[in-house]
mmCIF file of C-alpha atoms and ligand atoms in Angstrom:
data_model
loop_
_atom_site.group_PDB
_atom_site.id
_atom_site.type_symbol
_atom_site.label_atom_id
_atom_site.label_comp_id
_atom_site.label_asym_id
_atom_site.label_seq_id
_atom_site.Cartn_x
_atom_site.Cartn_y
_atom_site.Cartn_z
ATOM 1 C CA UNK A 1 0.000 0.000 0.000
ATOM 2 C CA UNK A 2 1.306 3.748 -0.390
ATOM 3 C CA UNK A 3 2.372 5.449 2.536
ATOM 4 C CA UNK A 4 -0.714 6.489 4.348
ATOM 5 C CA UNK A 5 -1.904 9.326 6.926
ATOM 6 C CA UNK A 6 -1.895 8.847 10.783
ATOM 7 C CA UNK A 7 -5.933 9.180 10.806
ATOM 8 C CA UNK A 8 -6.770 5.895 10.811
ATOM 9 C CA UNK A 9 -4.066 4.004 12.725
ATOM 10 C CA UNK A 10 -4.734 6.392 15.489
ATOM 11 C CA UNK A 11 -8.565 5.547 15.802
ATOM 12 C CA UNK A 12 -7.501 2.036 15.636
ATOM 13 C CA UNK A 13 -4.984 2.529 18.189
ATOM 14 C CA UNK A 14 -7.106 4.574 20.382
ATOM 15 C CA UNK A 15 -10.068 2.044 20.751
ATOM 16 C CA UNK A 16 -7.707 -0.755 20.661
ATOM 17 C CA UNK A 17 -5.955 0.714 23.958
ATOM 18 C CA UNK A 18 -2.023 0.572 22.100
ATOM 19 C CA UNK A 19 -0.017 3.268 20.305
ATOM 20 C CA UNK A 20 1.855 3.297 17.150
ATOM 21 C CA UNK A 21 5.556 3.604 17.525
ATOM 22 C CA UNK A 22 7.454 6.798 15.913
ATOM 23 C CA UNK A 23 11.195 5.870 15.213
ATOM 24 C CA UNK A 24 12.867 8.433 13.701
ATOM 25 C CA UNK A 25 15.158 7.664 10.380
ATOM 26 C CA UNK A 26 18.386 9.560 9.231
ATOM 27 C CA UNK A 27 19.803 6.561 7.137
ATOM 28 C CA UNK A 28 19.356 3.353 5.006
ATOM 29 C CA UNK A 29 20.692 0.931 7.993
ATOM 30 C CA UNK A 30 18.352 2.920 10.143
ATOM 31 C CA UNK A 31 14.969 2.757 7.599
ATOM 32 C CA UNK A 32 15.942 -0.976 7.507
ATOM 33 C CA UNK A 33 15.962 -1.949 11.118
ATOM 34 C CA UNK A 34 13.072 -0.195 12.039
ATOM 35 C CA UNK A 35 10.560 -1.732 9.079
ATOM 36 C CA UNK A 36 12.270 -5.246 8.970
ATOM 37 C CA UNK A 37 11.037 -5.563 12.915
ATOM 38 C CA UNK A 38 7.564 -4.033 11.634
ATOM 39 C CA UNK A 39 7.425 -6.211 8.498
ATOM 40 C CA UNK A 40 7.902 -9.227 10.496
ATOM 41 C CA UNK A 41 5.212 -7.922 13.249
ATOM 42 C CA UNK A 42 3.010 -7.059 11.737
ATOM 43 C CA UNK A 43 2.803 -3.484 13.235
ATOM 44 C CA UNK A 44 1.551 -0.250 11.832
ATOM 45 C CA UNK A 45 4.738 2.829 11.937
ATOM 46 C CA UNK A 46 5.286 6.172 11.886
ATOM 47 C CA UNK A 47 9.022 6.730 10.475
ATOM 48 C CA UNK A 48 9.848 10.147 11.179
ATOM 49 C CA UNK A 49 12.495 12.626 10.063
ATOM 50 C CA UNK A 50 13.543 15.774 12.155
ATOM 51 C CA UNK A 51 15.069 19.147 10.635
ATOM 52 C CA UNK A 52 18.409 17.910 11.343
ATOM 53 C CA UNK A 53 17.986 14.519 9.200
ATOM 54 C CA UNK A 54 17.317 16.864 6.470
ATOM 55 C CA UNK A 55 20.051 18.680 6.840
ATOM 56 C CA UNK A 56 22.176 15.721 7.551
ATOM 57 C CA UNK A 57 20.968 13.154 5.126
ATOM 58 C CA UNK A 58 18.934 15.382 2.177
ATOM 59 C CA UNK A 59 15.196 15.713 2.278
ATOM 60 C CA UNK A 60 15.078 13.597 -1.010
ATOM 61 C CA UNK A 61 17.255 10.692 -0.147
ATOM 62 C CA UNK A 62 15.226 10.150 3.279
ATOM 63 C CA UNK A 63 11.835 10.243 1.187
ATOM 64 C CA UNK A 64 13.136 8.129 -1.381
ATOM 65 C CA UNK A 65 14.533 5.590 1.297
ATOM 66 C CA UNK A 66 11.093 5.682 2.771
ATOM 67 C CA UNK A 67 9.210 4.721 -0.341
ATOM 68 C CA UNK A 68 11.811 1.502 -0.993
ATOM 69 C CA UNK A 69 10.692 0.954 2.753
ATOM 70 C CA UNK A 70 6.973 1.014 1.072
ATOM 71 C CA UNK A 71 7.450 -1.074 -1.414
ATOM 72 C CA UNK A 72 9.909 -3.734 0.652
ATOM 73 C CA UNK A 73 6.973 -3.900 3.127
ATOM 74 C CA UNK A 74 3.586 -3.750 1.309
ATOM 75 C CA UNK A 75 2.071 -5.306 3.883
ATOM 76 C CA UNK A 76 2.006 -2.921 6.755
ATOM 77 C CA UNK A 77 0.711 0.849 7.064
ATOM 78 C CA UNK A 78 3.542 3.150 6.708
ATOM 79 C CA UNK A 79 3.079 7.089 7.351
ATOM 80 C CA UNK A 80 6.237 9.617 6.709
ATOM 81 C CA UNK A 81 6.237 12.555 9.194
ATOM 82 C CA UNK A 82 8.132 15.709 9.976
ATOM 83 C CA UNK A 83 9.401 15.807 13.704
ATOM 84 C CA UNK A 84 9.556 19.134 15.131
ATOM 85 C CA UNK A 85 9.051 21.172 11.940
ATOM 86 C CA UNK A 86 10.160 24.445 13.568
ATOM 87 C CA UNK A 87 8.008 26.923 11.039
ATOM 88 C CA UNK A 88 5.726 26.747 8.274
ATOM 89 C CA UNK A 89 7.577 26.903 5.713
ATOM 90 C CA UNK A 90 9.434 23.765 6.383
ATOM 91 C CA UNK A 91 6.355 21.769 7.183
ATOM 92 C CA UNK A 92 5.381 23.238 3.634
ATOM 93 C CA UNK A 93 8.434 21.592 2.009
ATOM 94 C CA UNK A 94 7.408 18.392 3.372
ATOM 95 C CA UNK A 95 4.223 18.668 2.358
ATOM 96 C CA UNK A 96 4.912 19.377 -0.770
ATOM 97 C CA UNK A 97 7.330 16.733 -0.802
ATOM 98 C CA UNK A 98 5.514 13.857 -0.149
ATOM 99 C CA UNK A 99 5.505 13.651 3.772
ATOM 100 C CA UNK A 100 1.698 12.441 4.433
ATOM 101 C CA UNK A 101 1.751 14.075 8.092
ATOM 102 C CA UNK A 102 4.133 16.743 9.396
ATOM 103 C CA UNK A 103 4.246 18.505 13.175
ATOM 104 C CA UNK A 104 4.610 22.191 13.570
ATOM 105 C CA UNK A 105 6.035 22.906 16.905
ATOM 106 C CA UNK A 106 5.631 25.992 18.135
ATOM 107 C CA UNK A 107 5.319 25.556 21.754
ATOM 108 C CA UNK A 108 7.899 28.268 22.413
ATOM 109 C CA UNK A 109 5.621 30.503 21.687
ATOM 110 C CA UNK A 110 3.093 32.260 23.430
ATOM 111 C CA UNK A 111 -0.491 30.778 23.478
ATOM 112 C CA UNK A 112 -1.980 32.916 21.171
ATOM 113 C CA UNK A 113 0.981 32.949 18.520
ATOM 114 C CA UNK A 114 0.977 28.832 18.818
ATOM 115 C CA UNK A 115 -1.905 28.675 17.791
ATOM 116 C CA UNK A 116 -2.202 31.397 14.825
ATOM 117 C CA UNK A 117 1.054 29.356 13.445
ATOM 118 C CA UNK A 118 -0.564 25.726 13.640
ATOM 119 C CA UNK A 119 -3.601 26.826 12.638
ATOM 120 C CA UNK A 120 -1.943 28.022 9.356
ATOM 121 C CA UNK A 121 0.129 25.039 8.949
ATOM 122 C CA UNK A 122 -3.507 22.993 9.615
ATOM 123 C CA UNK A 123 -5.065 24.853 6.900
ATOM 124 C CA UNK A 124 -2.076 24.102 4.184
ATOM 125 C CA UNK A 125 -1.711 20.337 5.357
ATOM 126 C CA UNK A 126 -5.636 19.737 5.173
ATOM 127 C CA UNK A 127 -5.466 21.156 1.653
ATOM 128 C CA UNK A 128 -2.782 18.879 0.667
ATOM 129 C CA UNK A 129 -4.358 15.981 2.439
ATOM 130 C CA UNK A 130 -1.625 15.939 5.109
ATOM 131 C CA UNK A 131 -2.282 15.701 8.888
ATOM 132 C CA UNK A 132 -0.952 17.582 11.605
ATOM 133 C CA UNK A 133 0.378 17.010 14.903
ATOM 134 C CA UNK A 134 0.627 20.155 17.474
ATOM 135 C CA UNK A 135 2.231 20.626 20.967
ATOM 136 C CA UNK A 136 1.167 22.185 24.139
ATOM 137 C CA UNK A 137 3.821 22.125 26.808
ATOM 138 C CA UNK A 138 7.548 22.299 26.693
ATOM 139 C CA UNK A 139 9.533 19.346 27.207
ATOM 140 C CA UNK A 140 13.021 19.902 29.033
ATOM 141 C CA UNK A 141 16.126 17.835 27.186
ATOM 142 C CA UNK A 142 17.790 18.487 23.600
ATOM 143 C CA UNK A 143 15.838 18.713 20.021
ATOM 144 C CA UNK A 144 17.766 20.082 17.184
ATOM 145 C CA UNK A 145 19.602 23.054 18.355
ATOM 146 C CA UNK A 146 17.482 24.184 21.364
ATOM 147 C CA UNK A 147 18.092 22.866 24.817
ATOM 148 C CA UNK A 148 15.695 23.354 27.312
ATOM 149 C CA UNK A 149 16.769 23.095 30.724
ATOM 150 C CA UNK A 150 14.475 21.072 33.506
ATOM 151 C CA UNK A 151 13.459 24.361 35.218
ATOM 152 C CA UNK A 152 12.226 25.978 32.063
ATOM 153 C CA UNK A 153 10.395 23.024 31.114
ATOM 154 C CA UNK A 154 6.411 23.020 31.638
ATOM 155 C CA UNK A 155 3.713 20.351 31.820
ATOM 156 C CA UNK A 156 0.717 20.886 29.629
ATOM 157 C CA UNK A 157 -2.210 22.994 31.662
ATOM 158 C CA UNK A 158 -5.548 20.986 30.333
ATOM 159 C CA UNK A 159 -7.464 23.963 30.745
ATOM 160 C CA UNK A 160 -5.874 24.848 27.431
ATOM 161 C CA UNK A 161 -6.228 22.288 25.369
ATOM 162 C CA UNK A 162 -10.039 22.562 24.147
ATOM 163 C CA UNK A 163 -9.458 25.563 23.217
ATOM 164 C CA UNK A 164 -5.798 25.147 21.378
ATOM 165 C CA UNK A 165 -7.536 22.096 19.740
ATOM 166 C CA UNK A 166 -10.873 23.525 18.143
ATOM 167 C CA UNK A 167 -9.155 26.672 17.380
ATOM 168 C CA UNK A 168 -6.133 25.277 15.217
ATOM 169 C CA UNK A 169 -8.209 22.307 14.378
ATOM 170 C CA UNK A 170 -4.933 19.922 14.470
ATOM 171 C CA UNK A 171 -5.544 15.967 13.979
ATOM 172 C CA UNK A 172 -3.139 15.152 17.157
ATOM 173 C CA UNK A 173 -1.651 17.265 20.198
ATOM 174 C CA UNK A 174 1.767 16.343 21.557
ATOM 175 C CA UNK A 175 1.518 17.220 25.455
ATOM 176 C CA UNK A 176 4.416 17.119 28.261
ATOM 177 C CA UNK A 177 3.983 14.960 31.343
ATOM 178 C CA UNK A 178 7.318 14.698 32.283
ATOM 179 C CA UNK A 179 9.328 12.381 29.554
ATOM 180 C CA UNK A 180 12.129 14.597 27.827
ATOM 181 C CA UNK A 181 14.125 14.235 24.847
ATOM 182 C CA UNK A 182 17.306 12.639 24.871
ATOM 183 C CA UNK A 183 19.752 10.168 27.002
ATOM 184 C CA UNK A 184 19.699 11.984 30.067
ATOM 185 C CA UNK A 185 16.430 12.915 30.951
ATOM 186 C CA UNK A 186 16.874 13.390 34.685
ATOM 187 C CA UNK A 187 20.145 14.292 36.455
ATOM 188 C CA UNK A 188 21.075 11.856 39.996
ATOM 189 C CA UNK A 189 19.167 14.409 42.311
ATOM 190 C CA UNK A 190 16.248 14.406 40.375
ATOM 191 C CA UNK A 191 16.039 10.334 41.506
ATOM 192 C CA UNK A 192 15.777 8.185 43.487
ATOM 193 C CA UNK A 193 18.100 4.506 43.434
ATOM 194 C CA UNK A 194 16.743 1.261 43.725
ATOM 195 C CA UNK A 195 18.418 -1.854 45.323
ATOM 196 C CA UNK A 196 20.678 -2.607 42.162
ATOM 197 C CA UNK A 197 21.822 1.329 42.298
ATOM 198 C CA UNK A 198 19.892 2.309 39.328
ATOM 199 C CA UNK A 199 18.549 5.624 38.909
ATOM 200 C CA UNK A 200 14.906 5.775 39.092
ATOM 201 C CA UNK A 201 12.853 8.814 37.812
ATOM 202 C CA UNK A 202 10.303 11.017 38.528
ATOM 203 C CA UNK A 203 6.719 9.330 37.371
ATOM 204 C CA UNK A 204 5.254 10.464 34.509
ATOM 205 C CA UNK A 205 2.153 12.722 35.311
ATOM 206 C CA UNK A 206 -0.605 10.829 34.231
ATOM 207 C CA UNK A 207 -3.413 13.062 36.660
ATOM 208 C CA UNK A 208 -2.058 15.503 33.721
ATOM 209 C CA UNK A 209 -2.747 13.085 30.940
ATOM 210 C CA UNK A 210 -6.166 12.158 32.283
ATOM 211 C CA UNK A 211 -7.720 15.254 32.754
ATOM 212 C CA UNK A 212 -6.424 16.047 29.264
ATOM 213 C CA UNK A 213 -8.097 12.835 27.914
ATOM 214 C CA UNK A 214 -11.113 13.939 29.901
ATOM 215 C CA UNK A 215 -11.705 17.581 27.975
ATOM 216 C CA UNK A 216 -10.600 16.058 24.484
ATOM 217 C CA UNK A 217 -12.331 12.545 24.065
ATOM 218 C CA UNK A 218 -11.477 10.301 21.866
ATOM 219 C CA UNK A 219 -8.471 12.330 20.738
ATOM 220 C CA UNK A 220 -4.825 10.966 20.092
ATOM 221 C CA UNK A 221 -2.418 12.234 22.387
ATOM 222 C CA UNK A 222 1.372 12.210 21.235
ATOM 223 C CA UNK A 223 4.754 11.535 24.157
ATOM 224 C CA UNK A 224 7.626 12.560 22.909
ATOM 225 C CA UNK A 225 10.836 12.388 24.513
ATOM 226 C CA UNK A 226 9.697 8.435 25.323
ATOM 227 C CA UNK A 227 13.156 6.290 24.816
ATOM 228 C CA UNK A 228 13.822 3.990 27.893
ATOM 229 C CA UNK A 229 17.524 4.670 27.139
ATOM 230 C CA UNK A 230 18.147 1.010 28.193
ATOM 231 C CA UNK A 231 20.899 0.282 30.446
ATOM 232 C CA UNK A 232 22.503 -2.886 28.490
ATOM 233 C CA UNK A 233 23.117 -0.691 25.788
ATOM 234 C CA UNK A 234 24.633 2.240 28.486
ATOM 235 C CA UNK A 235 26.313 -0.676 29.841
ATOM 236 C CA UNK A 236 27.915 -1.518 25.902
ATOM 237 C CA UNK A 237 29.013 1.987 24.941
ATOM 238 C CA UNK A 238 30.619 2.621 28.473
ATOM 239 C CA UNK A 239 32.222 -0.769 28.354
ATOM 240 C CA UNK A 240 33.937 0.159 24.965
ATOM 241 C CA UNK A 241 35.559 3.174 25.242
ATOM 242 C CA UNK A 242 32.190 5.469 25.797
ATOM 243 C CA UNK A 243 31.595 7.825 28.411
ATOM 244 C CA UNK A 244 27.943 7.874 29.518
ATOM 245 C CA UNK A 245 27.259 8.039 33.333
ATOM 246 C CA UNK A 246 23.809 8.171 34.853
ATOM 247 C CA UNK A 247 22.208 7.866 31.327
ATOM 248 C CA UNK A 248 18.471 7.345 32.603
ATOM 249 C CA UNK A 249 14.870 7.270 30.328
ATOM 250 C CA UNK A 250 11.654 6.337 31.030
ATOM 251 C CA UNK A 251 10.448 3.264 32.134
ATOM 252 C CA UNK A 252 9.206 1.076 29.744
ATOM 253 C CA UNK A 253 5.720 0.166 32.258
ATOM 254 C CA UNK A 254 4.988 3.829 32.286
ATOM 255 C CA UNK A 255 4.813 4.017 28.901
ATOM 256 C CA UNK A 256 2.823 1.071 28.339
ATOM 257 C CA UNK A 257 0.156 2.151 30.593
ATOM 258 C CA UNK A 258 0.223 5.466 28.738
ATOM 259 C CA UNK A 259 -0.621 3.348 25.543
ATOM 260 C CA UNK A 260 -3.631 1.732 26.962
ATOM 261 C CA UNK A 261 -4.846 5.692 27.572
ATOM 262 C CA UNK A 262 -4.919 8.007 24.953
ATOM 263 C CA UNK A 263 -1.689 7.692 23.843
ATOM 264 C CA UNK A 264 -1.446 6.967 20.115
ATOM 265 C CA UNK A 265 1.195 7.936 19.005
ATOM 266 C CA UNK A 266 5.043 7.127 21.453
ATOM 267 C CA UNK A 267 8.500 8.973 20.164
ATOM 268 C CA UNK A 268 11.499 6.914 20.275
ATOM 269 C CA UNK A 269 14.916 8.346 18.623
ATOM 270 C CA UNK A 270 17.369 8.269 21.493
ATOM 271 C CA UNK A 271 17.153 4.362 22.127
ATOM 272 C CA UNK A 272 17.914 3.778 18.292
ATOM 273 C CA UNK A 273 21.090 6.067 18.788
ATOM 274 C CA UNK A 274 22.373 4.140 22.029
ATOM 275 C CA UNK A 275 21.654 0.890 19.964
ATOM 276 C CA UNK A 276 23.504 1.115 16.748
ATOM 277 C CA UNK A 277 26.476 3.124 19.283
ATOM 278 C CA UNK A 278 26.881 0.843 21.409
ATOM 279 C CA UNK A 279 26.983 -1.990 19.055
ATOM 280 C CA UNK A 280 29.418 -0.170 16.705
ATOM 281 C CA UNK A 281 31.622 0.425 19.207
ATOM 282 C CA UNK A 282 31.558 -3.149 20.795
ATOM 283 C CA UNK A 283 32.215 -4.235 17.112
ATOM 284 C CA UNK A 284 35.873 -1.924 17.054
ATOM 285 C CA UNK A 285 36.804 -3.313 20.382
ATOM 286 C CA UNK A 286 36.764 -6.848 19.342
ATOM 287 C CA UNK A 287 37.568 -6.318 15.691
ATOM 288 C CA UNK A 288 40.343 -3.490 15.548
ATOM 289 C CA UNK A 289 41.470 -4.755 12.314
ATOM 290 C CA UNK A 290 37.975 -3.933 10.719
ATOM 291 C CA UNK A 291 37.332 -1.377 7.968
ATOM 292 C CA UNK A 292 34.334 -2.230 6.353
ATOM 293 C CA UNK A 293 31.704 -0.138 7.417
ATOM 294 C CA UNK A 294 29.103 -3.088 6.110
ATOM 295 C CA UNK A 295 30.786 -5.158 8.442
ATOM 296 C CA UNK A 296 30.067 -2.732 11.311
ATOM 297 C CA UNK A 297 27.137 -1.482 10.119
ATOM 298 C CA UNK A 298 25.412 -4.340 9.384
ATOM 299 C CA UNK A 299 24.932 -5.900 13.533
ATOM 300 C CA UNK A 300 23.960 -2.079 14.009
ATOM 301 C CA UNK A 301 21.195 -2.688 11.770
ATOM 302 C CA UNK A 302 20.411 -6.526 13.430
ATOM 303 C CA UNK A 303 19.876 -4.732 16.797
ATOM 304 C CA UNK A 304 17.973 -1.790 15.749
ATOM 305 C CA UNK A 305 15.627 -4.210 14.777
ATOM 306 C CA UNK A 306 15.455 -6.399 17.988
ATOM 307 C CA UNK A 307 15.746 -2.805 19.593
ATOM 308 C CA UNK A 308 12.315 -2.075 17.871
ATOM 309 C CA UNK A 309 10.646 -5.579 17.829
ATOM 310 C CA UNK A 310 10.830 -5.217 21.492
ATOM 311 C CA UNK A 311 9.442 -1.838 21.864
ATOM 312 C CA UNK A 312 6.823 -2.961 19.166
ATOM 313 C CA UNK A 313 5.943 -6.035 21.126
ATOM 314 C CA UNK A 314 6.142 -5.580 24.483
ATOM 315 C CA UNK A 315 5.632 -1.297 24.650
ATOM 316 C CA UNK A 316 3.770 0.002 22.506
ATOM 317 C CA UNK A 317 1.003 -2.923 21.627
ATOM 318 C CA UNK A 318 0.768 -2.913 18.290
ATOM 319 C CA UNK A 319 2.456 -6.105 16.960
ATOM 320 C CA UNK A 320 -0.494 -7.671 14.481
ATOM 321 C CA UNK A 321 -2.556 -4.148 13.929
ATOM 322 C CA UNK A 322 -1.467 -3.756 10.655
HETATM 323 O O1 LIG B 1 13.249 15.217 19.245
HETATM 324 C C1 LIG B 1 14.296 15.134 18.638
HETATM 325 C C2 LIG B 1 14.622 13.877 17.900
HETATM 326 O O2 LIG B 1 15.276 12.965 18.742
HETATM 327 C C3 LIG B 1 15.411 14.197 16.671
HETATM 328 O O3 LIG B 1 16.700 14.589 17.019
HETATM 329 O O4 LIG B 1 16.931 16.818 15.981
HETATM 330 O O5 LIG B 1 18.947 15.454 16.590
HETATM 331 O O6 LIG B 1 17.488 14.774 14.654
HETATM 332 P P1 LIG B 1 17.569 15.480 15.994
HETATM 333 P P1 LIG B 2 13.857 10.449 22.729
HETATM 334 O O1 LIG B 2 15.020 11.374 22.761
HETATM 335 O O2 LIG B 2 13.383 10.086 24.095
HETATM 336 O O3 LIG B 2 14.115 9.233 21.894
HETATM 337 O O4 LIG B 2 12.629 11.235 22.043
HETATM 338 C C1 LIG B 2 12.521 11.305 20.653
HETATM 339 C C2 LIG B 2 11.514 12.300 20.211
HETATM 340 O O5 LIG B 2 10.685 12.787 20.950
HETATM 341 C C3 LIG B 2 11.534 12.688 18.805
HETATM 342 O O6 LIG B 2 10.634 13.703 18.519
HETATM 343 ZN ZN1 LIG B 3 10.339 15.055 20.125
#
């Protein structure tokens, strides 16, 4: 099937009490791992591409490795989405480039301007037949170039969202309830350590996600900033020549229960990163002699998927919904 919009995997996804995973993609090893896990699942999936893939990779080499994705996978439900698109303009380029749903995040901004911007983008997308995600709420951590510190991050107020909703008339609203982009979500003192000496977070707000649910029924919800950042793969890259103390994500039950709410939609970039890094560099250790970046490249790949299949399987929920 061509690549598709969100609209439907979302309703699925909302009555069936799972969400679909969003992995984002910045190269051919990457595309590969992620659908080969989906292919054999059977799972609907967002693949995703940020402003920084484009810069890094080329706008048309990502779409074009996410078609041969389409047509090496006929099977599942495939949609192509901009992450983060920082103005309209860009989420215009993707739309006009064959992206089938694109997110305008303006969340920086005031109230009011958010929503004169994603209403604008809205109008474009709906035109084109594109859907839109939109985001309430600032999430602390690393996206692109901007860095938002803990302090100057802010949970979603749910008085706000009827109105941000029916004004801008987006098809999906990306909240914050405490997850955060990147591999160190929470420093030590924000806490606590459990028997083994692991850091343990904060819990996720889900009185915040409720009452949201409660004032926009039936409506998908998007969590960003949702990797686990799992601690064999911290274990990996620090055992072969990495440096990365007190790495700590979410845990993987809190984001499960979010799926069963009105979660549709779960963003996972960071866990893809410390997979194919820690595997990579594992590889050098015990192969100094090696050169051949297929050679390298190509376990990378084998544990992306089993990175994904797991999320797919035992996360998200949505192994056999496509
Ligand atoms: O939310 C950010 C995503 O992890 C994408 O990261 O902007 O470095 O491509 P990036
Ligand atoms: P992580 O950094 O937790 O993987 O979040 C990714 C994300 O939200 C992409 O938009
Ligand atoms: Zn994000």
């Amino acid at each position: 099937m061509p690549l598709v919009t969100s609209t439907e995997m979302f309703k699925k996804a909302y009555e069936g009490g799972y969400a679909i995973g969003a992995f984002n993609v910045n190269n051919m090893e990457i595309v590969q791992g992620i659908t080969e896990a989906c292919k054999e699942e059977k799972a609907p999936v967002i693949l995703q591409v940020s402003k920084g893939a484009r810069a890094y990779a080329n706008h048309t080499y990502l779409v074009k490795l996410v078609e041969a994705a389409v047509i090496e996978c006929p099977e599942i439900p495939i949609v192509l989405h901009l992450d983060h698109g920082p103005d309209f303009e860009t989420c215009k380029s993707c739309i006009d480039g064959g992206f089938t749903s694109v997110m305008i995040d303006a969340s920086s901004k005031p109230f009011e301007e958010n929503i004169e911007i994603t209403k604008k983008v809205v109008e474009y997308a709906h035109d084109h037949g594109v859907v839109v995600e939109a985001e309430l709420g600032t999430l602390a951590g690393v996206e692109d170039d901007v860095k938002v510190s803990a302090a100057d991050s802010s949970y979603t107020r749910p008085e706000e969202v009827e109105e941000f909703v029916s004004k801008t008339g987006c098809d999906s609203l990306a909240i914050a309830i405490g997850t955060s982009h990147g591999a160190y979500k929470f420093t030590p003192d924000q806490c606590t350590r459990n028997e083994k000496g692991i850091l343990v977070p904060p819990p996720l707000r889900f009185d915040v996600l409720e009452e949201v649910s409660k004032r926009l029924p039936g409506f998908p919800i998007v969590l960003h900033g949702s990797s686990s950042v799992p601690q064999e793969y911290v274990k990996m890259v620090n055992e072969h020549g990495g440096k990365m103390p007190d790495a700590v994500g979410i845990p993987e039950e809190q984001l499960r229960k979010a799926a069963t709410l009105s979660v549709c939609k779960i963003n996972i970039d960071s866990d893809l990163r410390l997979t194919m890094t820690g595997t990579i560099r594992q590889f050098f250790d015990e192969h100094p002699d090696k050169f051949d970046p297929r050679e390298y490249l190509k376990p990378a790949r084998a544990n992306i998927k089993e990175t994904v299949r797991h999320k797919l399987v035992d996360v998200l929920g949505c192994a056999g919904k496509a």
